[in-house]
XYZ file of C-alpha atoms in Angstrom:
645
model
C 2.617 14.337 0.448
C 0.450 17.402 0.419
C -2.860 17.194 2.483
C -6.495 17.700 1.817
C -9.585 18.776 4.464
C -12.928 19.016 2.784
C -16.550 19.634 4.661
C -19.426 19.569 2.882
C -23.196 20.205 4.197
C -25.736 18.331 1.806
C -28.251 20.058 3.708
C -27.100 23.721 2.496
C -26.043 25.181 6.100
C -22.882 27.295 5.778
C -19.350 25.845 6.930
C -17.837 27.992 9.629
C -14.094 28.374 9.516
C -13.033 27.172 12.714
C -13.410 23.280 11.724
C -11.494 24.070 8.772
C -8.774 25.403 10.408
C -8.341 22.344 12.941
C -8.583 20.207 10.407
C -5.405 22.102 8.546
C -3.497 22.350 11.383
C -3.609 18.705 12.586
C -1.871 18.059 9.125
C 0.597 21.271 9.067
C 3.464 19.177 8.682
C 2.206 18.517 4.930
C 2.368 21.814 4.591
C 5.884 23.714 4.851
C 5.499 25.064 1.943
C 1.768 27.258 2.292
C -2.020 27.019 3.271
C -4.971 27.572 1.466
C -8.647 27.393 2.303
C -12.221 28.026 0.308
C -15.363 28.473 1.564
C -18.675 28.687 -0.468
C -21.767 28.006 1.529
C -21.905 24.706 2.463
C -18.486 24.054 1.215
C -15.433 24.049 2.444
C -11.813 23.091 0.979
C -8.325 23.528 2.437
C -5.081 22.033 1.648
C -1.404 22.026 2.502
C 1.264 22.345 0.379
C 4.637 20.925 -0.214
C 6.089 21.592 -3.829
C 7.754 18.829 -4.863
C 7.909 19.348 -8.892
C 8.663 22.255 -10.943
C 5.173 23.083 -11.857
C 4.210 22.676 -8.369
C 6.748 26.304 -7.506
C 3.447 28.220 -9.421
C 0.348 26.274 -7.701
C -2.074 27.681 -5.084
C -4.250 25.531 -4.060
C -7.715 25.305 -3.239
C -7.356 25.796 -7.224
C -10.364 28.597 -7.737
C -12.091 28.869 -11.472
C -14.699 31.640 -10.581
C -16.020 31.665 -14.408
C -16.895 27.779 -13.643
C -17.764 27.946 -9.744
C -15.411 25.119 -9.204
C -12.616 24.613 -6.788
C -10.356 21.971 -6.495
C -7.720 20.167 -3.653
C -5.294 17.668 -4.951
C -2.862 16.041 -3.363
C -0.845 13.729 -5.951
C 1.287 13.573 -9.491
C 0.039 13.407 -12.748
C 2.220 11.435 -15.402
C 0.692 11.483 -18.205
C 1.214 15.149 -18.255
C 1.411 15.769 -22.258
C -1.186 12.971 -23.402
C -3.548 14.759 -20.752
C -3.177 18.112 -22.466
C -3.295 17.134 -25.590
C -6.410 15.686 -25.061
C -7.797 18.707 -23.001
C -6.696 21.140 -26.113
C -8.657 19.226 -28.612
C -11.370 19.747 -26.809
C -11.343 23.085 -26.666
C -10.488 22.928 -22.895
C -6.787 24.964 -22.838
C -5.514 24.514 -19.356
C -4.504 27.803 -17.848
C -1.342 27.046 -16.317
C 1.152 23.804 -16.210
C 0.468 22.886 -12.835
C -1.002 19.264 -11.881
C -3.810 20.186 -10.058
C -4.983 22.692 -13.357
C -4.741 19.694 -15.840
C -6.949 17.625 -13.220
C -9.641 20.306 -12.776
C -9.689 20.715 -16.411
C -10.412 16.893 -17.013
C -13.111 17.357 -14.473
C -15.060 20.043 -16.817
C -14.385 17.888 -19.983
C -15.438 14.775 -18.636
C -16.635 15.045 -15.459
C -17.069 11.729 -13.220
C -15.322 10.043 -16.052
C -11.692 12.180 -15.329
C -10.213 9.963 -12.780
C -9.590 7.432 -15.925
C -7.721 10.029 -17.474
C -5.239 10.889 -15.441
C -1.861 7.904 -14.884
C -0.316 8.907 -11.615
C -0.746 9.211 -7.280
C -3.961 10.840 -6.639
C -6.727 12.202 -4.271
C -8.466 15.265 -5.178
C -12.087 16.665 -4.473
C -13.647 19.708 -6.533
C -16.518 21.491 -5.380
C -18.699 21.758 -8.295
C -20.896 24.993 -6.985
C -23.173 24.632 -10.520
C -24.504 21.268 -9.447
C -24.025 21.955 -5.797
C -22.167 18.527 -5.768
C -18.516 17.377 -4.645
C -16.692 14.987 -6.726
C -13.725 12.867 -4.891
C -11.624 10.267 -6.515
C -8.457 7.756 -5.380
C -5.583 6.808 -7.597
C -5.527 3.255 -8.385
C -3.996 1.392 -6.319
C -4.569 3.946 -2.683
C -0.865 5.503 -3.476
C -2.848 8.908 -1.865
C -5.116 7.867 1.294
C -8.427 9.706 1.509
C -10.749 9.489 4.881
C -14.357 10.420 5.141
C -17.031 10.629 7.551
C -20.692 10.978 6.571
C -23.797 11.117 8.625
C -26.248 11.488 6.239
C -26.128 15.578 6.497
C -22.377 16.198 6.632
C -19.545 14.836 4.774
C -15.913 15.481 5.912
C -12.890 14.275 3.713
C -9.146 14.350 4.854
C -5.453 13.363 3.779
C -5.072 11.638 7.824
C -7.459 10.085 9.800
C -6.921 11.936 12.948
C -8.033 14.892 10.863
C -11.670 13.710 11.380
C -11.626 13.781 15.101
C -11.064 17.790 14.636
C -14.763 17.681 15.343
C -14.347 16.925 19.364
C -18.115 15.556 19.162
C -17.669 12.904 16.582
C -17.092 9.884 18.509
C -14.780 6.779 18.859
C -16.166 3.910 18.924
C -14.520 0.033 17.667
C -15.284 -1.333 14.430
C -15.052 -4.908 15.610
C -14.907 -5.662 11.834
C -11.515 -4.040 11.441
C -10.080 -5.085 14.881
C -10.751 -8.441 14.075
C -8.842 -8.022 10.767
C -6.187 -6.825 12.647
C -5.560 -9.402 14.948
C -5.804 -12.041 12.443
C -3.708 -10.930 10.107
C -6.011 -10.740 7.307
C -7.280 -7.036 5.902
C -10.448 -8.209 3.741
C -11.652 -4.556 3.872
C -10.269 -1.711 1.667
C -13.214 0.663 3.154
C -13.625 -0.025 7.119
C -11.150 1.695 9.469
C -11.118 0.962 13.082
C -13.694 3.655 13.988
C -17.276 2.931 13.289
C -18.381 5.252 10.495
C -14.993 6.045 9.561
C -14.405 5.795 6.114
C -11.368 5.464 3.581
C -12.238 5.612 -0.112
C -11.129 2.742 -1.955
C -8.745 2.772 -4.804
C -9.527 3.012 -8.217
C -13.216 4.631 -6.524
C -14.630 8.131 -7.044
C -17.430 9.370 -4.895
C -20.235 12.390 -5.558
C -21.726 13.674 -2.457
C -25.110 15.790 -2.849
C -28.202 16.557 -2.007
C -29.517 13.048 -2.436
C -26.986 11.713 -0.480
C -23.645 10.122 -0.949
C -22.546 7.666 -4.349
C -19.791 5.384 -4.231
C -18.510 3.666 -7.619
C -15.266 2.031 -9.047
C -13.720 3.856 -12.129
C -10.984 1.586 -12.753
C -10.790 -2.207 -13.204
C -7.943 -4.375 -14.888
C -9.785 -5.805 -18.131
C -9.380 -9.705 -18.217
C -9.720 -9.999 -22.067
C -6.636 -7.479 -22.698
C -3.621 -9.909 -23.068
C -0.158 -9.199 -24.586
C 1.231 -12.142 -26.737
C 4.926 -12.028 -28.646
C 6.896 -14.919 -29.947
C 10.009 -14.361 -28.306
C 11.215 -13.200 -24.609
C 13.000 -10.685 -26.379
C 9.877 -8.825 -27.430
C 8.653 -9.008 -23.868
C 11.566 -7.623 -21.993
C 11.673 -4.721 -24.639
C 8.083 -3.859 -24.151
C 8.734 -3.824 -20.438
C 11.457 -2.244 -20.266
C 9.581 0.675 -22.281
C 7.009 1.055 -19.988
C 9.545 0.743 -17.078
C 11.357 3.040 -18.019
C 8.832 5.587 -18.216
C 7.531 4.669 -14.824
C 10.760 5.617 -13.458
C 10.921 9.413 -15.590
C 7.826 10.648 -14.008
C 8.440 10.229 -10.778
C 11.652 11.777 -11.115
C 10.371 15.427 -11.964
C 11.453 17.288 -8.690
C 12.432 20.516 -7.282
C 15.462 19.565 -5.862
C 17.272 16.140 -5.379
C 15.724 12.721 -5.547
C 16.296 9.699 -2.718
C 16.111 6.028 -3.124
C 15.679 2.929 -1.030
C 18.411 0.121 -1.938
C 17.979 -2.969 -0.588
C 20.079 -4.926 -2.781
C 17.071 -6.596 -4.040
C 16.126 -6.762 -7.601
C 13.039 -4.301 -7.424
C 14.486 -1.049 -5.527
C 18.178 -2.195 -7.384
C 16.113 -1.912 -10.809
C 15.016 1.497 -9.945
C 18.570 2.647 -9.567
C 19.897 1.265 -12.707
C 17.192 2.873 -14.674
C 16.926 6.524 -12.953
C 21.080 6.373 -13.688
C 20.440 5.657 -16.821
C 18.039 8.297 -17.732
C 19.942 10.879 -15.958
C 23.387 9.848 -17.628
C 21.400 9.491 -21.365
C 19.523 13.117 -20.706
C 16.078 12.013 -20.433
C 15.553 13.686 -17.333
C 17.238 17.065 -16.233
C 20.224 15.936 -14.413
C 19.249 16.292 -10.309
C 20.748 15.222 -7.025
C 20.164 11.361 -6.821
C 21.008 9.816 -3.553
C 20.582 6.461 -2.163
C 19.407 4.819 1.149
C 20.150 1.583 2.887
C 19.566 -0.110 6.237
C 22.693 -2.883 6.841
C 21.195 -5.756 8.899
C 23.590 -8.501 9.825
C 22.839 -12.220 8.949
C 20.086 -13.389 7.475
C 19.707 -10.244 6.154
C 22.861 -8.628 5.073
C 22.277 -7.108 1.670
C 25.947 -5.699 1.687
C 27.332 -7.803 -1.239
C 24.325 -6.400 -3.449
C 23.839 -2.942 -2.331
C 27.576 -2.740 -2.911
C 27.629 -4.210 -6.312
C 25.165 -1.591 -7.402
C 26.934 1.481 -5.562
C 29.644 1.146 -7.282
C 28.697 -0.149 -10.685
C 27.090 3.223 -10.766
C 29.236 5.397 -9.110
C 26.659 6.179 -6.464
C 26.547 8.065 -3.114
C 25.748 5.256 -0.739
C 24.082 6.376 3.065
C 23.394 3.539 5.476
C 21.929 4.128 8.902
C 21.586 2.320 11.628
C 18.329 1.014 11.660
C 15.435 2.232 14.018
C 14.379 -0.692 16.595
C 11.217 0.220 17.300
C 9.824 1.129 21.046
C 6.598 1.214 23.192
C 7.142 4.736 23.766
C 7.520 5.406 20.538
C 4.145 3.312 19.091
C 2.240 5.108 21.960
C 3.142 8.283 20.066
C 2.119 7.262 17.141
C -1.233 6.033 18.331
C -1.329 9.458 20.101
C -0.775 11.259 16.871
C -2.783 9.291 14.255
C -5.771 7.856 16.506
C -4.600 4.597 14.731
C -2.721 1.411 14.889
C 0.994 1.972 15.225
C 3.989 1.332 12.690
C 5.393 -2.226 12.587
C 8.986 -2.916 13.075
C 9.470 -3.222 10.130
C 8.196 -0.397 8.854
C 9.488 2.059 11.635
C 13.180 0.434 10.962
C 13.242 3.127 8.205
C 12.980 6.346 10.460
C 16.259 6.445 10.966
C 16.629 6.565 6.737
C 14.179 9.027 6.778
C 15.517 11.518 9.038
C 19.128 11.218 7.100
C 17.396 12.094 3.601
C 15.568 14.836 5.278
C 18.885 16.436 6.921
C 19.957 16.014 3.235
C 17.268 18.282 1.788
C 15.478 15.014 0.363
C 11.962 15.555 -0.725
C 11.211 12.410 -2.612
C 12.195 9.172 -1.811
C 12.003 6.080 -4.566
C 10.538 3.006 -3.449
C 10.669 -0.648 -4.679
C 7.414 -1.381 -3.405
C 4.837 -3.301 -5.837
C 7.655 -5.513 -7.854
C 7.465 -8.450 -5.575
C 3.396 -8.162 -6.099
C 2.745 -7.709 -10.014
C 6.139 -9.831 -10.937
C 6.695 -12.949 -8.637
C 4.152 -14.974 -10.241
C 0.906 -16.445 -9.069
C 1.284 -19.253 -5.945
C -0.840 -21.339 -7.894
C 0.519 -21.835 -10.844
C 0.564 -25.542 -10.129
C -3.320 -25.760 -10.513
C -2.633 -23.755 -14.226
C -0.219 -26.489 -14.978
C -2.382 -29.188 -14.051
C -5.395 -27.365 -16.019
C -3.578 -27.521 -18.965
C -2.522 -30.704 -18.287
C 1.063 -29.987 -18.279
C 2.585 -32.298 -16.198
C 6.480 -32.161 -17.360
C 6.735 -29.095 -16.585
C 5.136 -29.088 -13.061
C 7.193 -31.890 -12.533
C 9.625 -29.196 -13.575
C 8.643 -26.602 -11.486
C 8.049 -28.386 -8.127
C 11.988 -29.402 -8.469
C 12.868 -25.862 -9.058
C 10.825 -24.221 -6.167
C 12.157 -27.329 -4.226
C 16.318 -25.916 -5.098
C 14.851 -22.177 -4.219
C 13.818 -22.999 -1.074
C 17.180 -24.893 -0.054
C 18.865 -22.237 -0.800
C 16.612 -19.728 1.240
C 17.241 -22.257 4.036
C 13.334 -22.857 4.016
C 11.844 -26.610 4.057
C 9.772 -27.777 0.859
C 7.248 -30.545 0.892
C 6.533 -31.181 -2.714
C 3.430 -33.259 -2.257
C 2.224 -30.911 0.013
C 2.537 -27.773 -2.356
C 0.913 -30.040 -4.981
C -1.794 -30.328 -3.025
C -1.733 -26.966 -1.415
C -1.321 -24.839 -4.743
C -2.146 -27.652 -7.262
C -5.283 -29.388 -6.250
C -7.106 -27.262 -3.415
C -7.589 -24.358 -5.950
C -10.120 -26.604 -8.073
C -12.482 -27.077 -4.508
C -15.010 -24.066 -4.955
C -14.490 -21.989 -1.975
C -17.362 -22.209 -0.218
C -16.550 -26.703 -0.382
C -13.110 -25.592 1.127
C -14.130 -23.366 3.756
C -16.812 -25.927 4.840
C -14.202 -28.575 5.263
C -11.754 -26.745 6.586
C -14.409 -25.892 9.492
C -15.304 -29.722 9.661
C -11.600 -30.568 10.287
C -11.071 -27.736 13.101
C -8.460 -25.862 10.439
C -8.283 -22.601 9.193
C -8.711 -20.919 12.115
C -8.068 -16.866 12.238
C -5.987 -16.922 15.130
C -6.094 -19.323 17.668
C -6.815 -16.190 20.692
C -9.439 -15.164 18.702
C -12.796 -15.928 20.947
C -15.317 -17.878 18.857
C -18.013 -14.902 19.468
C -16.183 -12.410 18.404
C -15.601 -14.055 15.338
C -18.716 -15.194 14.626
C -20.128 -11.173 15.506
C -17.038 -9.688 13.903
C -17.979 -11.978 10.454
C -14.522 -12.381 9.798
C -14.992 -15.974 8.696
C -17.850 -14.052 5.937
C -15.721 -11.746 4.860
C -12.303 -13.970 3.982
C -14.814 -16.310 1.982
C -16.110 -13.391 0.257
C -12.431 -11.958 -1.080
C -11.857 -15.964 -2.001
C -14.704 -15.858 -3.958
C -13.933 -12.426 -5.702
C -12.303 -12.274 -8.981
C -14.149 -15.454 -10.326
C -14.508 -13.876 -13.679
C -10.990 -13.948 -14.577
C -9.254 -17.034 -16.359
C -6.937 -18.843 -14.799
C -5.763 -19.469 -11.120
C -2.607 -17.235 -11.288
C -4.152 -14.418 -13.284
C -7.033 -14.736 -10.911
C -4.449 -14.592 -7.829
C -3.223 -11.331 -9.645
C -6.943 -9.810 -10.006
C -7.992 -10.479 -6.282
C -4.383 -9.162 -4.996
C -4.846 -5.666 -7.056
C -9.253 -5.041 -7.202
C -9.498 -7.312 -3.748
C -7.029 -7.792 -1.112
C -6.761 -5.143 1.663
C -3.250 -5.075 2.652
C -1.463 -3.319 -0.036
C -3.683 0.072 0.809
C -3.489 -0.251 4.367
C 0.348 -0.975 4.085
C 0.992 1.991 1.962
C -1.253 4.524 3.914
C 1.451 3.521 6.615
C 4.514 4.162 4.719
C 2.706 7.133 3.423
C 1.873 8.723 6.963
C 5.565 7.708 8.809
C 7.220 9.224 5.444
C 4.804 12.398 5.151
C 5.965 12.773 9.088
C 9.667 13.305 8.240
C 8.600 15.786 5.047
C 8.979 13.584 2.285
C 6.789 11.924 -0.341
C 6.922 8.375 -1.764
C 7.178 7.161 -5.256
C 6.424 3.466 -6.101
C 7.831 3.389 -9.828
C 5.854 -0.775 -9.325
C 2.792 1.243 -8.939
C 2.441 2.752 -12.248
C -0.918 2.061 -13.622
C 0.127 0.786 -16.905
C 3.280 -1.237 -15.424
C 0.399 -3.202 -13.686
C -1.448 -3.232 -16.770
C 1.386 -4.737 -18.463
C 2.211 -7.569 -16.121
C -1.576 -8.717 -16.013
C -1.670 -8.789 -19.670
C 1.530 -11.329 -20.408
C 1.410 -14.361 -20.019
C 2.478 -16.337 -16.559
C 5.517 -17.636 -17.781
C 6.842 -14.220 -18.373
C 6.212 -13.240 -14.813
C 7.385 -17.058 -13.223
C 10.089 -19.524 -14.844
C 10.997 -22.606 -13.118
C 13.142 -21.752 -10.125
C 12.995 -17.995 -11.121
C 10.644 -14.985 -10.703
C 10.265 -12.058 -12.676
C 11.582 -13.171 -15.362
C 10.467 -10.301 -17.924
C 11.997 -7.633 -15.810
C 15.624 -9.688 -15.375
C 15.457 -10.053 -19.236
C 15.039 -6.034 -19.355
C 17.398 -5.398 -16.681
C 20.511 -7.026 -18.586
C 23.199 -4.012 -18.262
C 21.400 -1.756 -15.844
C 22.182 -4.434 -12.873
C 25.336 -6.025 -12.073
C 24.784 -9.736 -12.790
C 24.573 -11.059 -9.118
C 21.975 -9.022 -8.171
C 19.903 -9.369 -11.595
C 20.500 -13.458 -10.945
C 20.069 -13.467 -7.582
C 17.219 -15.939 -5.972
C 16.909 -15.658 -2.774
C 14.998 -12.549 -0.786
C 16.348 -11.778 3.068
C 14.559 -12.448 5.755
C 14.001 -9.004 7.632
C 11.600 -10.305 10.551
C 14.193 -9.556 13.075
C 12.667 -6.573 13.943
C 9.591 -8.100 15.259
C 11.593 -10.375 17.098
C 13.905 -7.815 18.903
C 10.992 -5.329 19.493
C 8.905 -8.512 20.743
C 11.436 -8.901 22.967
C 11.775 -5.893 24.458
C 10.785 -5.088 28.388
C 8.129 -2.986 28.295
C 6.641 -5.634 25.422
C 7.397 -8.691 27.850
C 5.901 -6.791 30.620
C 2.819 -5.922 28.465
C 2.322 -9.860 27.881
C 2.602 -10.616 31.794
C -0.672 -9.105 32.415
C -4.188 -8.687 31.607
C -5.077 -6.768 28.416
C -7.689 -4.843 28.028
C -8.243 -6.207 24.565
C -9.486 -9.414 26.943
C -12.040 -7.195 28.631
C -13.434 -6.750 25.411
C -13.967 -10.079 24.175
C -11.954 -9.799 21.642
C -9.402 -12.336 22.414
C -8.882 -15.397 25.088
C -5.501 -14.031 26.897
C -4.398 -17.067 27.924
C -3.706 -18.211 24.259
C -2.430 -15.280 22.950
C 0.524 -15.209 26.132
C 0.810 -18.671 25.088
C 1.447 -17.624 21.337
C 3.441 -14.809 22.392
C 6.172 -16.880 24.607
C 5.606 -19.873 22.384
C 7.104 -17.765 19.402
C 10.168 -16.752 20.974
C 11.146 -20.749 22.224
C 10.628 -21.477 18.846
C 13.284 -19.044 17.573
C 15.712 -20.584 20.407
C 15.181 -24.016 18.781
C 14.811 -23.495 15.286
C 16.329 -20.462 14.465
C 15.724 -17.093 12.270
C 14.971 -18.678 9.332
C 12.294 -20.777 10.551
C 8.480 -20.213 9.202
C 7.019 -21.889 12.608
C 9.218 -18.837 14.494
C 7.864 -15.910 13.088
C 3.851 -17.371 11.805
C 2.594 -15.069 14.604
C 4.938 -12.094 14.256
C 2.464 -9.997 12.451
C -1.015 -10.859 14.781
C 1.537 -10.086 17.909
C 2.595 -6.940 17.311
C -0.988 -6.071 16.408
C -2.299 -7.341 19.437
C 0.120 -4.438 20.885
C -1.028 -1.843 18.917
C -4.498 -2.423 19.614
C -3.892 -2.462 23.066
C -2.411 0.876 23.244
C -5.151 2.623 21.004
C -7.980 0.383 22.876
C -6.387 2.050 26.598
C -5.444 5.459 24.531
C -7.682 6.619 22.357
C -11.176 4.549 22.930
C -11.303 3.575 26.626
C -10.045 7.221 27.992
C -11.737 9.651 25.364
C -12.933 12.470 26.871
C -16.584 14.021 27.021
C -17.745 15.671 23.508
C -16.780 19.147 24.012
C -19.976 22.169 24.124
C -17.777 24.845 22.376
């Protein structure tokens, strides 16, 4: 969780230090640890530090090589540390030092734009290359690292947090109606757009060069749909798995000091556990401070019996704090501090875990983050059964998902998730965006004003990501594709957690997010990932010893939307919703509907309780409908005049 401010002229003027500086110091909780800053000409790179591995201790960063006129600000891991010099050695390219950020600047002069490929781990880095008078940027592969940019066609500005943009008091705020329509519907289609026009994130798995001619954006990375990974028994899979697994869990536990983990009692963070205790008890890492965190909910989601059955299966030192509940106060902050849309409840119910690991000296914090996406299985699975004209065993599986969802106290139509997951995905898109249109269905949000649909081109954009990943066999697989290369809400969600964690001094480490875990899962076959009745089936094979056996056969997945509900509910919230919003004023929403919505929700808890799909559908669209409210009356409605100094 170190942070990054680059400025770059294209036209050649010199950078003056002053931006530089406010740019560092909007961001100097990244950097208890030191400071740096370069300037050469038109460039400028600065970056603070927090050391989080060994090699990190003996890094100083901007990372200068005079002899090459290059400089270099990372902020990230790399994890493929020996492959990486290996590879630099033979050719001829001897890094100087053992630090991260030398290894990636050394890539950069052995294979310049092609070095993000190179390097496995959480990345964003830019190097001024001062030879070709060029910047090179690049994002790890799935956004683990957020990187912002602005560019007006003479100046480009780069940063670790958005709000280190608006360091420049002239640049101004004004709505992307693009991304506030995303917002309120619930559906993030862009992996580019923030909520400011001509705000930029660069996408993951992207690089970018910025020059003279201007600035170049391209994709480095892509899951290959030909690679697949075929054994004859389950055995084979779960060992190959648990390889890989196992070695996503080492690297990110090279530290300093100790090491934190979420347990929720589910499979994914539980699986984390298991394995770091195992490589610390079996000496494949050096033995460190391992802690674990849990929030205790009461019913429907107490996780007690689980994270218990880990605890003390391994021995463990267990911390539970009380969960945050989540205020207006609090979100105003946090639109105050970021320029941005504020935490969700259920994100901002881990503050209070954050806070403990950071009384605790806790710099890194394991996360379970990514299993649920890469290992559940496709939804439509259904239309790959019917494809291959497998109809026993979609008979099969339809009375399997049918005993799941009884015992998540969740109602199942199977005729309807035949038809849902089984036949719709044949209808081409385009058909089945048509007819939804013709029969008044699929609607964004039903507050959402026609016009500002139509002008936002919302409905364009969610037919474009349906459309995406058309090149990749089969429905599930092709679910996979569009989820990783496609679908926006896995970034945004873990620039979030990245920011609120980064806040309290600590960095994240999604084990779920190593590059060639997701290789892996894409590769196997479906059946591997999704059994009848049972998902992730590979990594419960793999798991056998490292779990106790009720959470490595458990089914069901708690419901944690209780924190909408209760800071929904709260007075300032209900107060909010018993007036006019300014996001009304704007067009952007018809207010009588979205009150409607917003009181409608909470009778439908009262009459069909927690677990109930029809209580919480709008959950997610409501509490962004508050965010947006306080950053449209905070940060767009009263900015001030550009400043003259």
């Amino acid at each position: 969780m170190s942070g990054i401010a680059v400025i770059f002229n294209l036209d050649g003027r010199p950078v003056g230090a002053a931006l530089l500086e406010r740019m560092l110091a909007a961001i100097a909780h990244r950097g208890p640890d030191g400071s740096g800053r370069y300037i050469d000409g038109p460039a400028a790179l600065g970056h603070q530090m927090l050391h989080t591995t060994p090699e990190s201790l003996n890094e100083t960063q901007p990372l200068v090589d005079s002899a090459a006129r290059m400089a270099l600000v990372f902020d990230g891991r790399v994890d493929n540390r020996a492959e990486l010099a290996q590879a630099l050695g033979a050719k001829g390219a001897q890094p100087r030092s053992a630090t991260d950020a030398e290894l990636v600047l050394r890539a950069y002069q052995c294979w310049g734009e092609e070095a993000p490929l190179r390097i496995i781990g959480d990345f964003a880095f830019a190097i001024w290359d001062a030879t070709r008078r060029r910047l090179f940027c690049a994002r790890d592969p799935v956004g683990a690292r957020p990187f912002y940019y602005w560019y007006n066609g003479q100046t480009f500005r780069a940063a670790t947090e958005l709000q280190q943009l608006f360091a420049d008091p002239a640049l101004p705020r004004e709505p992307n109606e693009s991304m506030v329509a995303q917002h309120l519907a619930d559906r993030h289609l862009d992996r580019e757009q923030t909520l400011f026009q001509h705000l930029m994130r660069l996408a993951p798995a992207h690089c970018l060069v910025a020059d003279h001619k201007g600035v170049a954006i391209r994709r480095y990375f892509d899951l290959d749909p030909r690679h697949e990974i075929r054994y004859r028994t389950d055995a084979e899979y779960a060992e190959h798995f648990l390889e890989i697994f196992r070695e996503a869990v080492r690297c990110r536990l090279r530290t300093t000091g100790g090491i934190g983990a979420y347990l929720s009692g589910g499979l994914d963070s539980s699986s984390i556990v298991g394995m770091a205790e195992k490589l610390y008890r079996g000496g494949g890492v050096p033995a460190a401070r391992f802690e674990t965190y849990s929030l205790i909910y009461p019913p429907p989601a107490d996780e007690r019996e689980y994270i218990r059955a880990v605890v003390e299966m391994w021995g463990l030192e267990s911390n539970t704090p009380t969960p945050t509940l989540l205020d207006l106060d609090t979100s105003l902050a946090q639109v105050l501090r970021y320029q941005d849309i504020p935490d969700r409840p259920n994100g901002a119910m881990w503050d209070s875990l954050r806070a403990r690991a950071q009384t605790q000296g806790i710099r890194i914090l394991l996360d379970g983050r990514g299993g649920d996406e890469w290992l559940e299985g496709g939804t439509r699975y259904y239309a790959d059964l019917i494809r291959q004209l497998r109809f026993v065993s979609l008979l099969r599986r339809l009375r399997a998902d049918a005993r799941r969802a009884r015992a998540d106290s969740l109602t199942f139509y199977p005729w309807a998730a035949l038809v849902r997951l089984g036949l719709v995905p044949f209808v081409p898109a385009g058909a089945l965006a048509a007819l939804k249109s013709a029969l008044g269905r699929g609607a964004p949000a039903p507050w959402l004003r026609p016009e500002f649909i139509r002008r936002s081109g919302l409905r364009e954009r969610t037919l474009s990501e349906l459309k995406a990943g058309a090149h990749v066999p089969g429905f599930a697989r092709r679910e996979f594709y569009q989820m990783f290369a496609v679908d926006a809400f896995q970034p945004h969600a873990q620039e979030m957690v990245e920011r609120s964690s980064a806040a309290f001094g600590l960095e994240i480490r999604c084990p779920f997010y190593d590059r060639r875990l997701i290789e892996f899962c894409f590769a196997v076959p479906e059946d591997q990932r999704r059994r009848p009745g049972q998902t992730k089936f590979v990594m419960r094979n793999a798991m056998r010893g490292l779990l106790p056996e009720t959470v490595r056969q458990r089914l069901t997945k708690a419901n944690f939307s209780e924190p909408f509900f209760r800071a929904l509910q709260r007075p300032d919230v209900k107060e909010l919703f018993s007036r006019p919003l300014r996001i009304e004023s704007m067009g952007w929403v018809d207010g009588k509907q979205l009150r409607e919505a917003y009181w409608g929700t909470f009778e439908a808890l009262a009459e069909l309780g927690m677990n109930s799909r029809a209580a919480y559908h709008y959950l997610w669209p409501l509490w962004a409908a508050v965010g947006l409210e306080l950053w449209l009356n905070h940060i767009i409605l009263q900015q001030k005049a550009p400043s003259t100094d």
